[in-house]
PDB file of C-alpha atoms in Angstrom:
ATOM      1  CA  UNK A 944      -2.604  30.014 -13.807  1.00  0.00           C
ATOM      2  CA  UNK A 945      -5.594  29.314 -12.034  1.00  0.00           C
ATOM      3  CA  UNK A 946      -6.093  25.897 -10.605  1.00  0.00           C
ATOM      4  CA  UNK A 947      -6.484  23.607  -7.694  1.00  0.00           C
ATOM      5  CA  UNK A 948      -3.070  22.396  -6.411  1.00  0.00           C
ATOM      6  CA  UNK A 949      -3.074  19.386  -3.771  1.00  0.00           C
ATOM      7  CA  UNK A 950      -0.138  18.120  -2.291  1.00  0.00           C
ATOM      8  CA  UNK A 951       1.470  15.736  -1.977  1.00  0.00           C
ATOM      9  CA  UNK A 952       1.588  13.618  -4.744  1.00  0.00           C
ATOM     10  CA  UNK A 953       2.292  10.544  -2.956  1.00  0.00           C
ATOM     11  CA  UNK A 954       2.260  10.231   0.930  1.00  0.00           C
ATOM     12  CA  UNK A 955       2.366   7.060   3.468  1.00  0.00           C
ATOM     13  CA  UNK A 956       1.226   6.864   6.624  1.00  0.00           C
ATOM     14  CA  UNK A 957       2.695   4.638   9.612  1.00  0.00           C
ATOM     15  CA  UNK A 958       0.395   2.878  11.765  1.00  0.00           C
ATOM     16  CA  UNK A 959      -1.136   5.292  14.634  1.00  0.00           C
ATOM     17  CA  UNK A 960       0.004   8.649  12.583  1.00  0.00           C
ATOM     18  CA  UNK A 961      -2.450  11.310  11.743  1.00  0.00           C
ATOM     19  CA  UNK A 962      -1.500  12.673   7.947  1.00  0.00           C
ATOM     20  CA  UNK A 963      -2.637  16.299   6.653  1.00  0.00           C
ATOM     21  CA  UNK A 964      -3.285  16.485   2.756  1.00  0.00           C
ATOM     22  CA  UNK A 965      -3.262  20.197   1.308  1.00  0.00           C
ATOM     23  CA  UNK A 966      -5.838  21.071  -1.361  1.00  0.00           C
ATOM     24  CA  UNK A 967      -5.553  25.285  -1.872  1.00  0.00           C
ATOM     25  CA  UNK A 968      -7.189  26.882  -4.804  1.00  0.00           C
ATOM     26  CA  UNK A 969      -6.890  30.051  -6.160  1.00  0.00           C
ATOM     27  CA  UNK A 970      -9.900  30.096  -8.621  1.00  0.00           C
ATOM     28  CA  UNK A 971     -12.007  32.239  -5.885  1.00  0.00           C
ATOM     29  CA  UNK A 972     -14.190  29.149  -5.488  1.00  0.00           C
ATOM     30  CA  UNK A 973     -16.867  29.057  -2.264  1.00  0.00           C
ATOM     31  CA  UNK A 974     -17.587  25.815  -2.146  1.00  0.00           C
ATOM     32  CA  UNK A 975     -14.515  22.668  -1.742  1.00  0.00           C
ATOM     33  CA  UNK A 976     -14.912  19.191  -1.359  1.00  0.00           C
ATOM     34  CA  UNK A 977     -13.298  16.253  -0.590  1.00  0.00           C
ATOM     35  CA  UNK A 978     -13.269  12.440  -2.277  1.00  0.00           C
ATOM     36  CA  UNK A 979     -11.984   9.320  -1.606  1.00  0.00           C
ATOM     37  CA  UNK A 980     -11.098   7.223  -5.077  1.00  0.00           C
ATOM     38  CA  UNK A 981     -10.436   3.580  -4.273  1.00  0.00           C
ATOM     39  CA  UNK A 982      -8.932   1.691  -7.266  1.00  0.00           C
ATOM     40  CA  UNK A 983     -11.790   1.164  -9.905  1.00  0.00           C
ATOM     41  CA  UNK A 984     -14.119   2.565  -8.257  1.00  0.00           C
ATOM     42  CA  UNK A 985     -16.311   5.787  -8.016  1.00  0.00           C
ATOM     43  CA  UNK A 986     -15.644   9.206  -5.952  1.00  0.00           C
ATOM     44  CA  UNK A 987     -17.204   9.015  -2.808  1.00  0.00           C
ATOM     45  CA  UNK A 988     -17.522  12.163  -0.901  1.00  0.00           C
ATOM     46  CA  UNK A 989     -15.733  13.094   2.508  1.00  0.00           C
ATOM     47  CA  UNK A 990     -16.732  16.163   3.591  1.00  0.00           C
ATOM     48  CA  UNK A 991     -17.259  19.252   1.616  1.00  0.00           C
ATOM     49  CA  UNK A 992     -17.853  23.344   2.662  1.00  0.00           C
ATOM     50  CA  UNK A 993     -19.863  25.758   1.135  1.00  0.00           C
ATOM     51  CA  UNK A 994     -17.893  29.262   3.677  1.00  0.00           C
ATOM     52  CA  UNK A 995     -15.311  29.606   5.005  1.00  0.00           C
ATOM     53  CA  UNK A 996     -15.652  28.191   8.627  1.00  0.00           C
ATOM     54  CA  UNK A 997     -18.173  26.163   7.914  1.00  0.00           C
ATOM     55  CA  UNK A 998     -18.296  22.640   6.507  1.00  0.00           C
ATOM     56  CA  UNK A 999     -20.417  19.219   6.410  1.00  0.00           C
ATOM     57  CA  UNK A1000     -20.058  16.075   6.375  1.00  0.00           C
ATOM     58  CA  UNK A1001     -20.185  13.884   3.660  1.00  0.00           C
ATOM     59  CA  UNK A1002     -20.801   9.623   3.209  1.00  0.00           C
ATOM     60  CA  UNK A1003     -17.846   8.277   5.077  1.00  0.00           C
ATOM     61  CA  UNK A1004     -16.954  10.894   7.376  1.00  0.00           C
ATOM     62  CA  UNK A1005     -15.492   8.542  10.116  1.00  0.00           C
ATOM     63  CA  UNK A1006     -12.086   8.660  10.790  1.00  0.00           C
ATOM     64  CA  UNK A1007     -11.614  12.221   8.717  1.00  0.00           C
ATOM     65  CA  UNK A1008     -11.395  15.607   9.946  1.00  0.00           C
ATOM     66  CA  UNK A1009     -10.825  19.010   7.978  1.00  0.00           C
ATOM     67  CA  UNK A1010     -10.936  22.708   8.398  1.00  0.00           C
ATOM     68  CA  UNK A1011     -11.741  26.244   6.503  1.00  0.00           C
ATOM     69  CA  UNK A1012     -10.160  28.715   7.865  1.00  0.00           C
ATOM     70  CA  UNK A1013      -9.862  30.464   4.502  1.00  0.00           C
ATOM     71  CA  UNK A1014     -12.080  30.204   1.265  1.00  0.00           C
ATOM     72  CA  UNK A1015      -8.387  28.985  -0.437  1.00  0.00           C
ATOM     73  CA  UNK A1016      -7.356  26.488   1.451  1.00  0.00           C
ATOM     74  CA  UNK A1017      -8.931  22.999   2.820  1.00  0.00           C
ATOM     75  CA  UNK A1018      -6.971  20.335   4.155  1.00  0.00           C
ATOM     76  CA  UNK A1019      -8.149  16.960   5.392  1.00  0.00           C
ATOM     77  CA  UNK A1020      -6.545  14.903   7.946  1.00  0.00           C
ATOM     78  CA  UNK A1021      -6.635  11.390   8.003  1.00  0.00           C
ATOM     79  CA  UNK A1022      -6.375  10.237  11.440  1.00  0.00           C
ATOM     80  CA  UNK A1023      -5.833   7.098  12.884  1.00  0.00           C
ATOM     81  CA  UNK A1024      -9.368   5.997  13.417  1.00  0.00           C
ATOM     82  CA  UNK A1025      -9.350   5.485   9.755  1.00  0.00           C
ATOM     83  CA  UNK A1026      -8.498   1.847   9.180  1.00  0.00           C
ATOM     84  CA  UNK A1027      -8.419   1.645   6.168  1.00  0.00           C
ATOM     85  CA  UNK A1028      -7.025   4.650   4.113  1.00  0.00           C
ATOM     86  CA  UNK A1029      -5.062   3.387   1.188  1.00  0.00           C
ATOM     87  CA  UNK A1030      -6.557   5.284  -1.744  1.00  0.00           C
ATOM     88  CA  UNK A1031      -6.888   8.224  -4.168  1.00  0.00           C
ATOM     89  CA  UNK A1032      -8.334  11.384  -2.623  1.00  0.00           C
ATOM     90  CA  UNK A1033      -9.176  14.077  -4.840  1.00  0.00           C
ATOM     91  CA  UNK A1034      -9.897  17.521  -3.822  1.00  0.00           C
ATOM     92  CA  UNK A1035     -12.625  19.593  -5.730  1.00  0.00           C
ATOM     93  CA  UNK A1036     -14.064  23.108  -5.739  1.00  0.00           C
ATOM     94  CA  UNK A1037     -17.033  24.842  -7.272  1.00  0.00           C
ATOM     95  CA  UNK A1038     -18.869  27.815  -8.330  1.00  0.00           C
ATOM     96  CA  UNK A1039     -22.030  27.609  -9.627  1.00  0.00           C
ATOM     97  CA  UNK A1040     -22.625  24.255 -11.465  1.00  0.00           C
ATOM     98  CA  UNK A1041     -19.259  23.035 -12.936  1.00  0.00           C
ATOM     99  CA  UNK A1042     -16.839  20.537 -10.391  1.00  0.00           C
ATOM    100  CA  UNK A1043     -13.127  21.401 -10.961  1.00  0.00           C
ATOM    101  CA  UNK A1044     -10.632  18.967  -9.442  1.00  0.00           C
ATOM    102  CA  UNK A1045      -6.643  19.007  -8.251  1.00  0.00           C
ATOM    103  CA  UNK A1046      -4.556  16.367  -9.280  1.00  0.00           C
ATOM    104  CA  UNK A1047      -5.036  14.498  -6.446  1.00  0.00           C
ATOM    105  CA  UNK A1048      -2.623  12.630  -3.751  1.00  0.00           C
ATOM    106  CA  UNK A1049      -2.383   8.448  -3.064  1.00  0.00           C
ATOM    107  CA  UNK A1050      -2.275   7.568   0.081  1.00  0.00           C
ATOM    108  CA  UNK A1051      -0.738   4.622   1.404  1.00  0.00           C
ATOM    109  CA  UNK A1052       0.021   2.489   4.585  1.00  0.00           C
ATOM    110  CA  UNK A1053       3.167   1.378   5.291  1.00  0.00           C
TER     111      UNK A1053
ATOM    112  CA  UNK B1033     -31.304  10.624  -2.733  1.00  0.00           C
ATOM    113  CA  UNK B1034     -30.293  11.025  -6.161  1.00  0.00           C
ATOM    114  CA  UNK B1035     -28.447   8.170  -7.565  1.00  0.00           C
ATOM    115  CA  UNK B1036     -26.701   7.727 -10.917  1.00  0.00           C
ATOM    116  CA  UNK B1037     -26.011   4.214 -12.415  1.00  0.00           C
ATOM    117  CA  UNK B1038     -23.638   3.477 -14.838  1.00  0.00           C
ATOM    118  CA  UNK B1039     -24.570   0.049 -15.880  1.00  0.00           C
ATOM    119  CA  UNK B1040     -21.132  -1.011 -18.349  1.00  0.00           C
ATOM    120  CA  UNK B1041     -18.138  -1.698 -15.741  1.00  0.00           C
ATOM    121  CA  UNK B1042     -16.031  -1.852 -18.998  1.00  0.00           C
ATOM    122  CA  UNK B1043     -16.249  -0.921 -22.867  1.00  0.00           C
ATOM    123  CA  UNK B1044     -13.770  -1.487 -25.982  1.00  0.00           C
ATOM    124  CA  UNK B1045     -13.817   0.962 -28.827  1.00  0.00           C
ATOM    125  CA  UNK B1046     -11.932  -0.040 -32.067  1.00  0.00           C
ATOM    126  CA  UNK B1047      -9.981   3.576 -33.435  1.00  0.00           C
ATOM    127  CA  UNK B1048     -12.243   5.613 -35.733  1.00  0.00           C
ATOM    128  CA  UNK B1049     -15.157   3.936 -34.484  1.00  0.00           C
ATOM    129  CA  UNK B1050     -17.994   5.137 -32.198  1.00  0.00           C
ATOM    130  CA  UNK B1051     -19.168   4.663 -28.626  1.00  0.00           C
ATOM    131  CA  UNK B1052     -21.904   5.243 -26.385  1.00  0.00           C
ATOM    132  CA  UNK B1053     -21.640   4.863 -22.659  1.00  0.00           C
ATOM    133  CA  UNK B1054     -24.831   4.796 -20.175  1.00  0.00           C
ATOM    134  CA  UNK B1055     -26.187   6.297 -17.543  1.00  0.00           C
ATOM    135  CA  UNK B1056     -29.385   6.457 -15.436  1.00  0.00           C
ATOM    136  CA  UNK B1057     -30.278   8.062 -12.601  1.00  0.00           C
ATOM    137  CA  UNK B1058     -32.677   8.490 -10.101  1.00  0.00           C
ATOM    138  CA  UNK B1059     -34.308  12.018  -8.920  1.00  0.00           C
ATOM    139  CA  UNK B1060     -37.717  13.399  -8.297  1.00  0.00           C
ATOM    140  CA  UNK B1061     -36.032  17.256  -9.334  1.00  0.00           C
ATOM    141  CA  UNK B1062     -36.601  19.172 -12.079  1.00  0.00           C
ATOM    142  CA  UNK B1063     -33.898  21.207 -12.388  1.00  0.00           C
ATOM    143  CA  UNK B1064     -30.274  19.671 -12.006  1.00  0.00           C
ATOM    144  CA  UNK B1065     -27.580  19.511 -13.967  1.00  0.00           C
ATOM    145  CA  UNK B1066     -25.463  16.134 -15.768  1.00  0.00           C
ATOM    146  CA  UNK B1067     -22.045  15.808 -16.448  1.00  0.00           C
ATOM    147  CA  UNK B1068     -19.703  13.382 -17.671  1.00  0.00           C
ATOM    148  CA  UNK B1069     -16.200  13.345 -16.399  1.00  0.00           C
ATOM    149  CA  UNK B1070     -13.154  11.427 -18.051  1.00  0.00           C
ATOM    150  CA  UNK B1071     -10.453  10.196 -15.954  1.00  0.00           C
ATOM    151  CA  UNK B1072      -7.208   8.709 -17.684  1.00  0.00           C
ATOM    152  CA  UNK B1073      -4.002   7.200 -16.455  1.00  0.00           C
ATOM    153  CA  UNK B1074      -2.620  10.750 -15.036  1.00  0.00           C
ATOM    154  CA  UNK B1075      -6.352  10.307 -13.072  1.00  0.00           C
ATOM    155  CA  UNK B1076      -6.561  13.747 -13.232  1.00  0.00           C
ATOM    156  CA  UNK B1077     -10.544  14.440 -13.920  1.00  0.00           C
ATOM    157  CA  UNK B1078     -11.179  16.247 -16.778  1.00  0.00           C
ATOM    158  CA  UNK B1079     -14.871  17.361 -17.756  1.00  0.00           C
ATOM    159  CA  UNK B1080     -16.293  16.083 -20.596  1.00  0.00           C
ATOM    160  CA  UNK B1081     -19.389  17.946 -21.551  1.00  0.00           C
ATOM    161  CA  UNK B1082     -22.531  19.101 -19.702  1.00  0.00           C
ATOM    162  CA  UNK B1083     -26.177  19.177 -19.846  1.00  0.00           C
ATOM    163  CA  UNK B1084     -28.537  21.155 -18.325  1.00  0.00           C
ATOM    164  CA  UNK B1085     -31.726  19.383 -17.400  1.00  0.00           C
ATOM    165  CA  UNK B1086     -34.450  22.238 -18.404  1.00  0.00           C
ATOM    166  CA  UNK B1087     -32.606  22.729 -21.927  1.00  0.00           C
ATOM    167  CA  UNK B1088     -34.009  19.967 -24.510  1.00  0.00           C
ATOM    168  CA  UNK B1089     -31.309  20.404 -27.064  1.00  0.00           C
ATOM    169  CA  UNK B1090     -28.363  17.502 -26.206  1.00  0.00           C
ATOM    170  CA  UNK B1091     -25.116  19.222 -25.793  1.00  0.00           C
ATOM    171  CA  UNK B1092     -21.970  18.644 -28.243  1.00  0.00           C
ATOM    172  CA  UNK B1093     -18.934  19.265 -27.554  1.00  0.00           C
ATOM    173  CA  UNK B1094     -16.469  18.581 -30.884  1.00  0.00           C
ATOM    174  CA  UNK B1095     -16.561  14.946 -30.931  1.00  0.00           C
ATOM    175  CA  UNK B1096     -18.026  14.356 -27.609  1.00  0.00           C
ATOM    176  CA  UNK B1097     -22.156  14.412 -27.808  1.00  0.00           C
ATOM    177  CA  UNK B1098     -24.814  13.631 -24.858  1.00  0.00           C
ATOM    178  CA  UNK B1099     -28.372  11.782 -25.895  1.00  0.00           C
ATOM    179  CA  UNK B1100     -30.561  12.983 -22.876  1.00  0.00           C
ATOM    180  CA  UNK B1101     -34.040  11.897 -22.597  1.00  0.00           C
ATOM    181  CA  UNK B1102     -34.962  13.412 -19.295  1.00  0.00           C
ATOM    182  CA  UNK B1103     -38.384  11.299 -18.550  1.00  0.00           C
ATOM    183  CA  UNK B1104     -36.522   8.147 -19.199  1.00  0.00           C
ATOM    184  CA  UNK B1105     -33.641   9.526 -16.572  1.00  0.00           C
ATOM    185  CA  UNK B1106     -31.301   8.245 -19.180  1.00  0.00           C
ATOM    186  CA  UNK B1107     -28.187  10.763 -20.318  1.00  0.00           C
ATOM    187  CA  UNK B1108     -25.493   8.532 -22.152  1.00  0.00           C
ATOM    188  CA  UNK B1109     -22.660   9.992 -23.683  1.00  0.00           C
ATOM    189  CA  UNK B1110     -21.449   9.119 -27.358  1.00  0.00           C
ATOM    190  CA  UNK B1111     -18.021   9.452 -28.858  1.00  0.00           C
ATOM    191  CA  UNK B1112     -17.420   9.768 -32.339  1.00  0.00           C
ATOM    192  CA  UNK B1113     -14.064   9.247 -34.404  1.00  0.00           C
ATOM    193  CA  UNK B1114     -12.717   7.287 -31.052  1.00  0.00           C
ATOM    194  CA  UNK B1115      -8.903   8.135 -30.573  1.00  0.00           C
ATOM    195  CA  UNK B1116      -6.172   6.611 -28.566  1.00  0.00           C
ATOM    196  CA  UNK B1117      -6.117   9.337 -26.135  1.00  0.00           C
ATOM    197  CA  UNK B1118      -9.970   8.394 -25.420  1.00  0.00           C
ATOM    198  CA  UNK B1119      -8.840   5.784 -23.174  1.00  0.00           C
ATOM    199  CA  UNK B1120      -9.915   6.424 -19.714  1.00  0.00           C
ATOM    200  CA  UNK B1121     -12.373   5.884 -16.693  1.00  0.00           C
ATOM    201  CA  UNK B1122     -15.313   7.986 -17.694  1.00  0.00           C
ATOM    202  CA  UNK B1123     -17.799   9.247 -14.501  1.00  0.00           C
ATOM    203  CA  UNK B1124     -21.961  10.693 -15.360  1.00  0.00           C
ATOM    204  CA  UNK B1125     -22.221  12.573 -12.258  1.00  0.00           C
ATOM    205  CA  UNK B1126     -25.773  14.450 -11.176  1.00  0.00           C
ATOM    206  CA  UNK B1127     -25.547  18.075  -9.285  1.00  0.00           C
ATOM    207  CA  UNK B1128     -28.642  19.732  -7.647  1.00  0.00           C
ATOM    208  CA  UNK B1129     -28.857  23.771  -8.518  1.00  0.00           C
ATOM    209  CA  UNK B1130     -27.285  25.773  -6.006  1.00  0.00           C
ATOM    210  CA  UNK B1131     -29.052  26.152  -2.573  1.00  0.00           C
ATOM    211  CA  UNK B1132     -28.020  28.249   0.264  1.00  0.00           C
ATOM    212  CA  UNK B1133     -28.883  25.452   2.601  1.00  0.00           C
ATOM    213  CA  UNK B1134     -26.587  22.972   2.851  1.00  0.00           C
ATOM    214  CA  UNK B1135     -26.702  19.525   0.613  1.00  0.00           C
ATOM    215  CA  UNK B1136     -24.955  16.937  -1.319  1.00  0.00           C
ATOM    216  CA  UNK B1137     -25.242  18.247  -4.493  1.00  0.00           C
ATOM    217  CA  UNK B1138     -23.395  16.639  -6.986  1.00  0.00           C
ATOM    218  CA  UNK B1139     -23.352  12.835  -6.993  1.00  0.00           C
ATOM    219  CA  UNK B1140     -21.181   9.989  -9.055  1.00  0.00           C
ATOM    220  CA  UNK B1141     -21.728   6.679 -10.643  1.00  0.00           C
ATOM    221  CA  UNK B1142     -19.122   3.977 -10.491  1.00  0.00           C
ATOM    222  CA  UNK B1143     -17.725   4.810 -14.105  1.00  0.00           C
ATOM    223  CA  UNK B1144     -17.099   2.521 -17.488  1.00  0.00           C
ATOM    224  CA  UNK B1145     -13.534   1.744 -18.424  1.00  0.00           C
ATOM    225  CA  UNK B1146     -13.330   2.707 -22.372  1.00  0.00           C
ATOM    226  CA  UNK B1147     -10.661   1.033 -23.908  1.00  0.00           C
ATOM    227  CA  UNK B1148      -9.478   2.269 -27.662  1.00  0.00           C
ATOM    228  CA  UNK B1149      -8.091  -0.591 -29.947  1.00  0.00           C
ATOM    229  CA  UNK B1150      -5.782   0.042 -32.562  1.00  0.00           C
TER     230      UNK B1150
END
């Protein structure tokens, strides 16, 4: 089946660490985003990439850093120059005007 | 920048009934496209319906129906025969049309809680 798979589900992060999150799609998508969910709030965006290799920034970049090496896959890492990361982060991809979305992965601070 | 305002933080629905949720927003384009996105429990996002801005006719999907008035900016999303399984965070969002350049291009509003009563 064609989707958008993130993973994982649930991760935590210690004090200092650096985390990876996994978004890979296999829906032959161009463009990928990331979002940051915190609770009742709306999606705000990370960064997002229209080719492979290339990507932009999005509104709260800082403390964030991700790579497209190929048009499936684009993982963010949450380093430790973000202070505050406990949330929802949902991965996203696109062609032309629909927005389909993985299932998403909480992150939390132990 | 385009901004989209979703001006109920929360709305209650009794079962069988009908709803409409707002949204605004804010562009000086002509030719974009609206969505509205539900979110439940699971908070996986699930898309609603969609409108495109140059078509006049509101889009429907079964009970799920859009009232767009595009010099107003207003696109609010009514749901008929409300069921339990309507419960959820629902999201208007705003996307550009496609430009090789690079851009935001699709933009959210802070959502309305819909709660179903039995």
């Amino acid at each position: 089946d064609g989707g958008i798979t993130q993973s994982p589900k649930y991760l935590f992060r210690k004090e200092g660490q650096n985390v990876t999150l996994s978004c890979e799609q296999n829906l032959n998508h161009d463009a990928m985003y990331w979002y940051r969910q915190d609770p009742g709030q709306g999606l705000r965006l990370i960064y997002y990439s229209q080719i492979v290799n290339d990507f932009q920034k999005g509104d709260i970049a800082e403390g964030y850093s991700v790579s497209r090496e190929k048009k499936e896959s684009f993982p963010l890492t949450v380093t430790s120059a973000q202070k505050n990361p406990t949330a929802f982060y949902l991965c996203a991809s696109s062609m032309s005007e629909k927005l389909f979305f993985g299932s998403g992965t909480q992150l939390s601070v132990l | 920048a385009q901004t989209v305002t979703q001006s109920q933080p929360e709305m209650s629905v009794q079962e069988a009934e009908t709803v409409t949720l707002s949204c605004t927003y804010d562009t000086s384009e002509s030719d974009y496209y609206l969505f509205w996105y539900k979110q439940p429990p699971s908070r996986q996002m699930i898309l609603v319906i969609r409108q495109e801005a140059y078509k006049q006719q509101n889009a429907t999907e079964n009970r799920f129906s859009v009232n767009f008035q595009k010099a107003a900016k207003s696109f609010s999303l009514k749901i008929s025969d409300s069921q339990l399984g309507d419960a959820a965070m629902y999201f208007c969002a705003y996307r550009t049309p496609y430009r090789d350049n690079y851009g935001q291009n699709f933009v959210f509003g802070p959502g309305t809680r819909l709660s179903v009563l039995p």
